[in-house]
mmCIF file with all atom_site columns, C-alpha atoms in Angstrom:
data_model
loop_
_atom_site.group_PDB
_atom_site.id
_atom_site.type_symbol
_atom_site.label_atom_id
_atom_site.label_alt_id
_atom_site.label_comp_id
_atom_site.label_asym_id
_atom_site.label_entity_id
_atom_site.label_seq_id
_atom_site.pdbx_PDB_ins_code
_atom_site.Cartn_x
_atom_site.Cartn_y
_atom_site.Cartn_z
_atom_site.occupancy
_atom_site.B_iso_or_equiv
_atom_site.pdbx_formal_charge
_atom_site.auth_seq_id
_atom_site.auth_comp_id
_atom_site.auth_asym_id
_atom_site.auth_atom_id
_atom_site.pdbx_PDB_model_num
ATOM 1   C CA . THR A 1 1   ? 20.635 28.000  0.753   1.00 51.00 ? 1345 THR A CA 1
ATOM 2   C CA . CYS A 1 2   ? 19.717 30.098  3.776   1.00 57.00 ? 1346 CYS A CA 1
ATOM 3   C CA . MET A 1 3   ? 18.212 28.600  7.045   1.00 56.00 ? 1347 MET A CA 1
ATOM 4   C CA . SER A 1 4   ? 15.638 30.071  9.170   1.00 56.00 ? 1348 SER A CA 1
ATOM 5   C CA . PRO A 1 5   ? 16.330 31.443  12.548  1.00 58.00 ? 1349 PRO A CA 1
ATOM 6   C CA . THR A 1 6   ? 14.738 28.074  13.995  1.00 61.00 ? 1350 THR A CA 1
ATOM 7   C CA . GLY A 1 7   ? 17.436 26.320  12.048  1.00 61.00 ? 1351 GLY A CA 1
ATOM 8   C CA . GLU A 1 8   ? 14.873 25.024  9.438   1.00 63.00 ? 1352 GLU A CA 1
ATOM 9   C CA . MET A 1 9   ? 15.261 25.319  5.668   1.00 61.00 ? 1353 MET A CA 1
ATOM 10  C CA . PRO A 1 10  ? 12.586 27.711  4.281   1.00 58.00 ? 1354 PRO A CA 1
ATOM 11  C CA . THR A 1 11  ? 9.817  25.754  2.225   1.00 62.00 ? 1355 THR A CA 1
ATOM 12  C CA . GLY A 1 12  ? 8.435  28.502  0.063   1.00 61.00 ? 1356 GLY A CA 1
ATOM 13  C CA . PRO A 1 13  ? 9.159  31.810  -1.150  1.00 64.00 ? 1357 PRO A CA 1
ATOM 14  C CA . THR A 1 14  ? 9.746  34.842  0.831   1.00 61.00 ? 1358 THR A CA 1
ATOM 15  C CA . ASP A 1 15  ? 8.348  38.282  0.545   1.00 64.00 ? 1359 ASP A CA 1
ATOM 16  C CA . ALA A 1 16  ? 10.652 40.509  -1.437  1.00 62.00 ? 1360 ALA A CA 1
ATOM 17  C CA . PRO A 1 17  ? 12.089 43.861  0.481   1.00 63.00 ? 1361 PRO A CA 1
ATOM 18  C CA . ILE A 1 18  ? 10.289 47.093  -0.580  1.00 62.00 ? 1362 ILE A CA 1
ATOM 19  C CA . SER A 1 19  ? 12.287 48.653  -3.163  1.00 64.00 ? 1363 SER A CA 1
ATOM 20  C CA . SER A 1 20  ? 11.430 52.301  -2.581  1.00 63.00 ? 1364 SER A CA 1
ATOM 21  C CA . PRO A 1 21  ? 10.003 54.885  0.130   1.00 60.00 ? 1365 PRO A CA 1
ATOM 22  C CA . THR A 1 22  ? 6.240  55.077  0.475   1.00 63.00 ? 1366 THR A CA 1
ATOM 23  C CA . GLY A 1 23  ? 6.312  58.735  0.661   1.00 67.00 ? 1367 GLY A CA 1
ATOM 24  C CA . THR A 1 24  ? 8.797  61.692  -0.320  1.00 68.00 ? 1368 THR A CA 1
ATOM 25  C CA . PRO A 1 25  ? 10.856 63.201  2.478   1.00 65.00 ? 1369 PRO A CA 1
ATOM 26  C CA . VAL A 1 26  ? 10.061 67.115  3.377   1.00 64.00 ? 1370 VAL A CA 1
ATOM 27  C CA . ALA A 1 27  ? 12.677 69.326  2.185   1.00 66.00 ? 1371 ALA A CA 1
ATOM 28  C CA . ASN A 1 28  ? 12.494 72.027  4.908   1.00 67.00 ? 1372 ASN A CA 1
ATOM 29  C CA . PRO A 1 29  ? 10.749 72.302  8.178   1.00 61.00 ? 1373 PRO A CA 1
ATOM 30  C CA . THR A 1 30  ? 7.576  74.037  7.888   1.00 65.00 ? 1374 THR A CA 1
ATOM 31  C CA . SER A 1 31  ? 7.928  76.599  10.662  1.00 69.00 ? 1375 SER A CA 1
ATOM 32  C CA . ALA A 1 32  ? 11.165 78.494  11.816  1.00 66.00 ? 1376 ALA A CA 1
ATOM 33  C CA . PRO A 1 33  ? 12.533 77.796  15.431  1.00 66.00 ? 1377 PRO A CA 1
ATOM 34  C CA . VAL A 1 34  ? 11.381 80.236  18.063  1.00 68.00 ? 1378 VAL A CA 1
ATOM 35  C CA . PRO A 1 35  ? 13.941 83.111  18.823  1.00 69.00 ? 1379 PRO A CA 1
ATOM 36  C CA . SER A 1 36  ? 15.721 83.195  22.355  1.00 67.00 ? 1380 SER A CA 1
ATOM 37  C CA . PRO A 1 37  ? 14.118 85.601  24.835  1.00 64.00 ? 1381 PRO A CA 1
ATOM 38  C CA . THR A 1 38  ? 15.508 89.053  24.921  1.00 67.00 ? 1382 THR A CA 1
ATOM 39  C CA . ASP A 1 39  ? 14.630 90.297  28.250  1.00 71.00 ? 1383 ASP A CA 1
ATOM 40  C CA . LYS A 1 40  ? 16.336 88.901  31.559  1.00 73.00 ? 1384 LYS A CA 1
ATOM 41  C CA . PRO A 1 41  ? 14.139 86.928  33.993  1.00 71.00 ? 1385 PRO A CA 1
ATOM 42  C CA . VAL A 1 42  ? 12.502 89.323  36.689  1.00 68.00 ? 1386 VAL A CA 1
ATOM 43  C CA . LYS A 1 43  ? 12.480 88.445  40.498  1.00 70.00 ? 1387 LYS A CA 1
ATOM 44  C CA . ALA A 1 44  ? 9.246  87.790  42.118  1.00 68.00 ? 1388 ALA A CA 1
ATOM 45  C CA . PRO A 1 45  ? 7.870  90.589  43.920  1.00 63.00 ? 1389 PRO A CA 1
ATOM 46  C CA . THR A 1 46  ? 8.295  90.557  47.822  1.00 69.00 ? 1390 THR A CA 1
ATOM 47  C CA . LYS A 1 47  ? 6.438  92.244  50.358  1.00 71.00 ? 1391 LYS A CA 1
ATOM 48  C CA . PRO A 1 48  ? 8.390  95.175  51.892  1.00 74.00 ? 1392 PRO A CA 1
ATOM 49  C CA . LEU A 1 49  ? 9.577  95.023  55.362  1.00 80.00 ? 1393 LEU A CA 1
ATOM 50  C CA . LYS A 1 50  ? 8.113  97.875  57.564  1.00 82.00 ? 1394 LYS A CA 1
ATOM 51  C CA . CYS A 1 51  ? 8.608  99.175  60.813  1.00 85.00 ? 1395 CYS A CA 1
ATOM 52  C CA . LYS A 1 52  ? 6.059  101.989 61.991  1.00 84.00 ? 1396 LYS A CA 1
ATOM 53  C CA . SER A 1 53  ? 6.623  104.070 65.239  1.00 82.00 ? 1397 SER A CA 1
ATOM 54  C CA . SER A 1 54  ? 3.312  102.711 66.511  1.00 84.00 ? 1398 SER A CA 1
ATOM 55  C CA . CYS A 1 55  ? 5.191  98.998  66.684  1.00 83.00 ? 1399 CYS A CA 1
ATOM 56  C CA . TYR A 1 56  ? 7.009  100.365 69.796  1.00 80.00 ? 1400 TYR A CA 1
ATOM 57  C CA . GLU A 1 57  ? 3.967  101.369 71.380  1.00 81.00 ? 1401 GLU A CA 1
ATOM 58  C CA . ILE A 1 58  ? 2.065  97.867  71.481  1.00 81.00 ? 1402 ILE A CA 1
ATOM 59  C CA . GLU A 1 59  ? 1.938  96.197  74.912  1.00 83.00 ? 1403 GLU A CA 1
ATOM 60  C CA . MET A 1 60  ? 2.630  92.360  73.607  1.00 82.00 ? 1404 MET A CA 1
ATOM 61  C CA . PRO A 1 61  ? 5.661  90.120  73.256  1.00 83.00 ? 1405 PRO A CA 1
ATOM 62  C CA . TRP A 1 62  ? 7.824  90.878  70.217  1.00 83.00 ? 1406 TRP A CA 1
ATOM 63  C CA . LYS A 1 63  ? 7.119  87.664  68.813  1.00 84.00 ? 1407 LYS A CA 1
ATOM 64  C CA . LYS A 1 64  ? 3.561  88.572  68.305  1.00 85.00 ? 1408 LYS A CA 1
ATOM 65  C CA . ILE A 1 65  ? 4.314  92.016  67.156  1.00 84.00 ? 1409 ILE A CA 1
ATOM 66  C CA . CYS A 1 66  ? 6.667  90.852  64.384  1.00 86.00 ? 1410 CYS A CA 1
ATOM 67  C CA . LYS A 1 67  ? 3.598  89.051  62.803  1.00 85.00 ? 1411 LYS A CA 1
ATOM 68  C CA . LYS A 1 68  ? 1.960  92.372  61.999  1.00 84.00 ? 1412 LYS A CA 1
ATOM 69  C CA . LYS A 1 69  ? 2.583  93.614  58.500  1.00 83.00 ? 1413 LYS A CA 1
ATOM 70  C CA . ASN A 1 70  ? 3.699  97.086  59.704  1.00 84.00 ? 1414 ASN A CA 1
ATOM 71  C CA . CYS A 1 71  ? 5.978  95.695  62.243  1.00 85.00 ? 1415 CYS A CA 1
ATOM 72  C CA . ASN A 1 72  ? 7.773  92.891  60.454  1.00 84.00 ? 1416 ASN A CA 1
ATOM 73  C CA . GLY A 1 73  ? 10.901 95.157  59.636  1.00 83.00 ? 1417 GLY A CA 1
ATOM 74  C CA . CYS A 1 74  ? 11.655 96.182  63.009  1.00 84.00 ? 1418 CYS A CA 1
ATOM 75  C CA . PRO A 1 75  ? 15.086 95.266  64.173  1.00 82.00 ? 1419 PRO A CA 1
ATOM 76  C CA . LYS A 1 76  ? 13.615 92.989  67.038  1.00 81.00 ? 1420 LYS A CA 1
ATOM 77  C CA . CYS A 1 77  ? 11.923 91.163  64.348  1.00 83.00 ? 1421 CYS A CA 1
ATOM 78  C CA . ILE A 1 78  ? 14.885 90.534  61.981  1.00 79.00 ? 1422 ILE A CA 1
ATOM 79  C CA . PRO A 1 79  ? 16.955 87.451  63.042  1.00 75.00 ? 1423 PRO A CA 1
ATOM 80  C CA . SER A 1 80  ? 20.747 88.085  63.748  1.00 69.00 ? 1424 SER A CA 1
ATOM 81  C CA . PRO A 1 81  ? 23.204 85.540  62.593  1.00 68.00 ? 1425 PRO A CA 1
ATOM 82  C CA . THR A 1 82  ? 24.454 83.222  65.047  1.00 64.00 ? 1426 THR A CA 1
ATOM 83  C CA . SER A 1 83  ? 27.826 83.650  66.597  1.00 60.00 ? 1427 SER A CA 1
ATOM 84  C CA . PRO A 1 84  ? 30.150 80.951  67.375  1.00 59.00 ? 1428 PRO A CA 1
ATOM 85  C CA . PRO A 1 85  ? 30.633 79.900  70.973  1.00 57.00 ? 1429 PRO A CA 1
ATOM 86  C CA . LEU A 1 86  ? 32.823 81.922  72.847  1.00 57.00 ? 1430 LEU A CA 1
ATOM 87  C CA . PHE A 1 87  ? 34.250 79.243  75.223  1.00 53.00 ? 1431 PHE A CA 1
ATOM 88  C CA . HIS A 1 88  ? 36.452 76.033  74.138  1.00 48.00 ? 1432 HIS A CA 1
ATOM 89  C CA . PRO A 1 89  ? 36.366 72.820  75.748  1.00 48.00 ? 1433 PRO A CA 1
ATOM 90  C CA . THR A 1 90  ? 39.133 72.340  78.381  1.00 50.00 ? 1434 THR A CA 1
ATOM 91  C CA . GLN A 1 91  ? 41.469 69.719  77.573  1.00 50.00 ? 1435 GLN A CA 1
ATOM 92  C CA . PRO A 1 92  ? 42.864 67.170  80.149  1.00 50.00 ? 1436 PRO A CA 1
ATOM 93  C CA . PRO A 1 93  ? 46.461 67.963  81.376  1.00 52.00 ? 1437 PRO A CA 1
ATOM 94  C CA . VAL A 1 94  ? 48.857 66.496  79.061  1.00 52.00 ? 1438 VAL A CA 1
ATOM 95  C CA . ASP A 1 95  ? 51.283 65.441  81.722  1.00 55.00 ? 1439 ASP A CA 1
ATOM 96  C CA . GLY A 1 96  ? 52.282 66.096  85.154  1.00 56.00 ? 1440 GLY A CA 1
ATOM 97  C CA . ASN A 1 97  ? 52.679 64.598  88.609  1.00 76.00 ? 1441 ASN A CA 1
ATOM 98  C CA . ASP A 1 98  ? 49.467 65.504  89.815  1.00 86.00 ? 1442 ASP A CA 1
ATOM 99  C CA . TYR A 1 99  ? 47.588 63.222  87.662  1.00 90.00 ? 1443 TYR A CA 1
ATOM 100 C CA . CYS A 1 100 ? 47.725 59.468  86.635  1.00 90.00 ? 1444 CYS A CA 1
ATOM 101 C CA . CYS A 1 101 ? 46.096 56.634  84.662  1.00 91.00 ? 1445 CYS A CA 1
ATOM 102 C CA . THR A 1 102 ? 43.667 54.848  86.520  1.00 87.00 ? 1446 THR A CA 1
ATOM 103 C CA . TRP A 1 103 ? 41.310 51.907  85.471  1.00 85.00 ? 1447 TRP A CA 1
ATOM 104 C CA . ASN A 1 104 ? 39.284 51.344  88.665  1.00 77.00 ? 1448 ASN A CA 1
ATOM 105 C CA . PHE A 1 105 ? 39.019 55.393  89.493  1.00 74.00 ? 1449 PHE A CA 1
ATOM 106 C CA . HIS A 1 106 ? 40.367 54.713  93.068  1.00 75.00 ? 1450 HIS A CA 1
ATOM 107 C CA . ASN A 1 107 ? 44.123 54.194  92.518  1.00 76.00 ? 1451 ASN A CA 1
ATOM 108 C CA . CYS A 1 108 ? 46.974 54.690  89.907  1.00 87.00 ? 1452 CYS A CA 1
ATOM 109 C CA . GLY A 1 109 ? 47.904 52.297  87.376  1.00 89.00 ? 1453 GLY A CA 1
ATOM 110 C CA . GLU A 1 110 ? 51.476 50.904  87.699  1.00 90.00 ? 1454 GLU A CA 1
ATOM 111 C CA . ILE A 1 111 ? 52.287 50.906  84.121  1.00 92.00 ? 1455 ILE A CA 1
ATOM 112 C CA . PRO A 1 112 ? 54.919 53.866  83.677  1.00 92.00 ? 1456 PRO A CA 1
ATOM 113 C CA . PHE A 1 113 ? 54.060 54.434  79.887  1.00 94.00 ? 1457 PHE A CA 1
ATOM 114 C CA . CYS A 1 114 ? 50.379 54.885  80.701  1.00 94.00 ? 1458 CYS A CA 1
ATOM 115 C CA . ASN A 1 115 ? 51.073 57.522  83.776  1.00 92.00 ? 1459 ASN A CA 1
ATOM 116 C CA . GLU A 1 116 ? 53.238 59.546  81.323  1.00 92.00 ? 1460 GLU A CA 1
ATOM 117 C CA . ASN A 1 117 ? 50.508 61.596  79.790  1.00 92.00 ? 1461 ASN A CA 1
ATOM 118 C CA . SER A 1 118 ? 46.691 61.795  79.182  1.00 91.00 ? 1462 SER A CA 1
ATOM 119 C CA . LYS A 1 119 ? 47.029 60.736  75.357  1.00 92.00 ? 1463 LYS A CA 1
ATOM 120 C CA . ASN A 1 120 ? 49.015 57.606  76.409  1.00 93.00 ? 1464 ASN A CA 1
ATOM 121 C CA . CYS A 1 121 ? 46.683 56.591  79.095  1.00 93.00 ? 1465 CYS A CA 1
ATOM 122 C CA . GLN A 1 122 ? 43.161 57.298  77.454  1.00 92.00 ? 1466 GLN A CA 1
ATOM 123 C CA . SER A 1 123 ? 44.204 56.215  73.602  1.00 92.00 ? 1467 SER A CA 1
ATOM 124 C CA . ARG A 1 124 ? 46.909 53.631  73.927  1.00 91.00 ? 1468 ARG A CA 1
ATOM 125 C CA . CYS A 1 125 ? 46.071 52.131  77.667  1.00 94.00 ? 1469 CYS A CA 1
ATOM 126 C CA . GLY A 1 126 ? 42.425 52.685  77.738  1.00 92.00 ? 1470 GLY A CA 1
ATOM 127 C CA . GLY A 1 127 ? 42.214 54.124  81.182  1.00 90.00 ? 1471 GLY A CA 1
ATOM 128 C CA . SER A 1 128 ? 41.032 57.489  82.653  1.00 87.00 ? 1472 SER A CA 1
ATOM 129 C CA . TRP A 1 129 ? 43.495 60.361  83.086  1.00 89.00 ? 1473 TRP A CA 1
ATOM 130 C CA . LEU A 1 130 ? 42.245 61.346  86.780  1.00 86.00 ? 1474 LEU A CA 1
ATOM 131 C CA . SER A 1 131 ? 43.646 63.936  89.204  1.00 87.00 ? 1475 SER A CA 1
ATOM 132 C CA . LYS A 1 132 ? 45.278 62.164  92.256  1.00 86.00 ? 1476 LYS A CA 1
ATOM 133 C CA . SER A 1 133 ? 43.780 64.710  94.421  1.00 84.00 ? 1477 SER A CA 1
ATOM 134 C CA . ALA A 1 134 ? 40.202 63.493  93.288  1.00 82.00 ? 1478 ALA A CA 1
ATOM 135 C CA . PRO A 1 135 ? 38.076 62.335  96.148  1.00 78.00 ? 1479 PRO A CA 1
ATOM 136 C CA . ALA A 1 136 ? 37.868 58.928  94.644  1.00 74.00 ? 1480 ALA A CA 1
ATOM 137 C CA . MET A 1 137 ? 41.901 58.674  94.505  1.00 79.00 ? 1481 MET A CA 1
ATOM 138 C CA . GLN A 1 138 ? 42.256 59.437  98.388  1.00 81.00 ? 1482 GLN A CA 1
ATOM 139 C CA . CYS A 1 139 ? 41.015 55.976  99.476  1.00 84.00 ? 1483 CYS A CA 1
ATOM 140 C CA . ILE A 1 140 ? 42.107 52.384  98.893  1.00 84.00 ? 1484 ILE A CA 1
ATOM 141 C CA . ALA A 1 141 ? 39.688 50.389  96.858  1.00 82.00 ? 1485 ALA A CA 1
ATOM 142 C CA . MET A 1 142 ? 38.093 46.943  97.691  1.00 84.00 ? 1486 MET A CA 1
ATOM 143 C CA . PHE A 1 143 ? 40.741 44.042  97.971  1.00 87.00 ? 1487 PHE A CA 1
ATOM 144 C CA . LEU A 1 144 ? 43.726 46.428  97.674  1.00 87.00 ? 1488 LEU A CA 1
ATOM 145 C CA . GLU A 1 145 ? 46.676 46.393  100.431 1.00 91.00 ? 1489 GLU A CA 1
ATOM 146 C CA . CYS A 1 146 ? 45.920 48.774  103.280 1.00 91.00 ? 1490 CYS A CA 1
ATOM 147 C CA . THR A 1 147 ? 48.498 47.496  105.757 1.00 92.00 ? 1491 THR A CA 1
ATOM 148 C CA . ALA A 1 148 ? 50.473 50.842  105.841 1.00 91.00 ? 1492 ALA A CA 1
ATOM 149 C CA . ASP A 1 149 ? 47.209 52.923  106.327 1.00 90.00 ? 1493 ASP A CA 1
ATOM 150 C CA . GLU A 1 150 ? 44.168 50.831  107.988 1.00 90.00 ? 1494 GLU A CA 1
ATOM 151 C CA . ASN A 1 151 ? 42.052 54.124  107.897 1.00 90.00 ? 1495 ASN A CA 1
ATOM 152 C CA . ALA A 1 152 ? 42.405 54.744  104.112 1.00 89.00 ? 1496 ALA A CA 1
ATOM 153 C CA . CYS A 1 153 ? 39.852 52.054  102.660 1.00 88.00 ? 1497 CYS A CA 1
ATOM 154 C CA . CYS A 1 154 ? 37.157 53.753  100.677 1.00 83.00 ? 1498 CYS A CA 1
ATOM 155 C CA . GLU A 1 155 ? 33.665 54.323  101.990 1.00 79.00 ? 1499 GLU A CA 1
ATOM 156 C CA . ASP A 1 156 ? 32.050 51.225  103.547 1.00 82.00 ? 1500 ASP A CA 1
ATOM 157 C CA . LEU A 1 157 ? 35.049 49.143  103.164 1.00 88.00 ? 1501 LEU A CA 1
ATOM 158 C CA . ILE A 1 158 ? 37.261 48.227  106.311 1.00 92.00 ? 1502 ILE A CA 1
ATOM 159 C CA . CYS A 1 159 ? 40.802 47.165  106.639 1.00 94.00 ? 1503 CYS A CA 1
ATOM 160 C CA . SER A 1 160 ? 40.897 43.563  107.666 1.00 94.00 ? 1504 SER A CA 1
ATOM 161 C CA . GLY A 1 161 ? 43.811 40.863  107.801 1.00 93.00 ? 1505 GLY A CA 1
ATOM 162 C CA . ALA A 1 162 ? 46.464 39.636  110.093 1.00 89.00 ? 1506 ALA A CA 1
ATOM 163 C CA . GLY A 1 163 ? 50.184 40.535  110.840 1.00 85.00 ? 1507 GLY A CA 1
ATOM 164 C CA . SER A 1 164 ? 52.069 41.932  107.908 1.00 92.00 ? 1508 SER A CA 1
ATOM 165 C CA . TYR A 1 165 ? 49.263 42.022  105.354 1.00 94.00 ? 1509 TYR A CA 1
ATOM 166 C CA . LYS A 1 166 ? 45.880 43.753  105.337 1.00 94.00 ? 1510 LYS A CA 1
ATOM 167 C CA . GLN A 1 167 ? 43.384 44.548  102.568 1.00 93.00 ? 1511 GLN A CA 1
ATOM 168 C CA . CYS A 1 168 ? 40.202 46.674  102.191 1.00 90.00 ? 1512 CYS A CA 1
ATOM 169 C CA . VAL A 1 169 ? 36.915 44.353  102.194 1.00 90.00 ? 1513 VAL A CA 1
ATOM 170 C CA . ASP A 1 170 ? 33.313 44.587  102.710 1.00 88.00 ? 1514 ASP A CA 1
ATOM 171 C CA . PRO A 1 171 ? 32.646 44.392  106.443 1.00 88.00 ? 1515 PRO A CA 1
ATOM 172 C CA . ALA A 1 172 ? 29.901 41.717  105.552 1.00 86.00 ? 1516 ALA A CA 1
ATOM 173 C CA . ALA A 1 173 ? 32.531 39.264  104.234 1.00 83.00 ? 1517 ALA A CA 1
ATOM 174 C CA . VAL A 1 174 ? 34.589 39.318  107.598 1.00 81.00 ? 1518 VAL A CA 1
ATOM 175 C CA . VAL A 1 175 ? 34.151 36.406  109.790 1.00 73.00 ? 1519 VAL A CA 1
#
């Protein structure tokens, strides 16, 4: 016995399957396929570029002259390909005693590895590779020692302290 898809037993007779097709199949297609094209595709016509001698006699900017159909082929109307830049960006010095790694733009860092070259300074140490002769590097930054040179503090700072230790500070902070 067979069960229905719902899981119930059938209660009555079912329709018998159709034993033969209702129509006879067609033996051959009614029309033959279309043959392939024999000619190659033709390019769409383009307007020829012209440059009449009268184009050089017109007194107006070339940008406007080039819009005229008899002047659109003049050399000044045909864009030239862009050439690459002629300069290369300059790279910071790789190493040298004239440069150092700084984090405050006022003095050199004290880590020898960072002061070896610009690559170490900028990539591994996160500093800036700066010339020791840069104006910012010629002064002593705030809160740094100025005992040896009391006139070396950066702009708007004074060297203040007592005895064997002095530092650069804001003049307003000195009591």
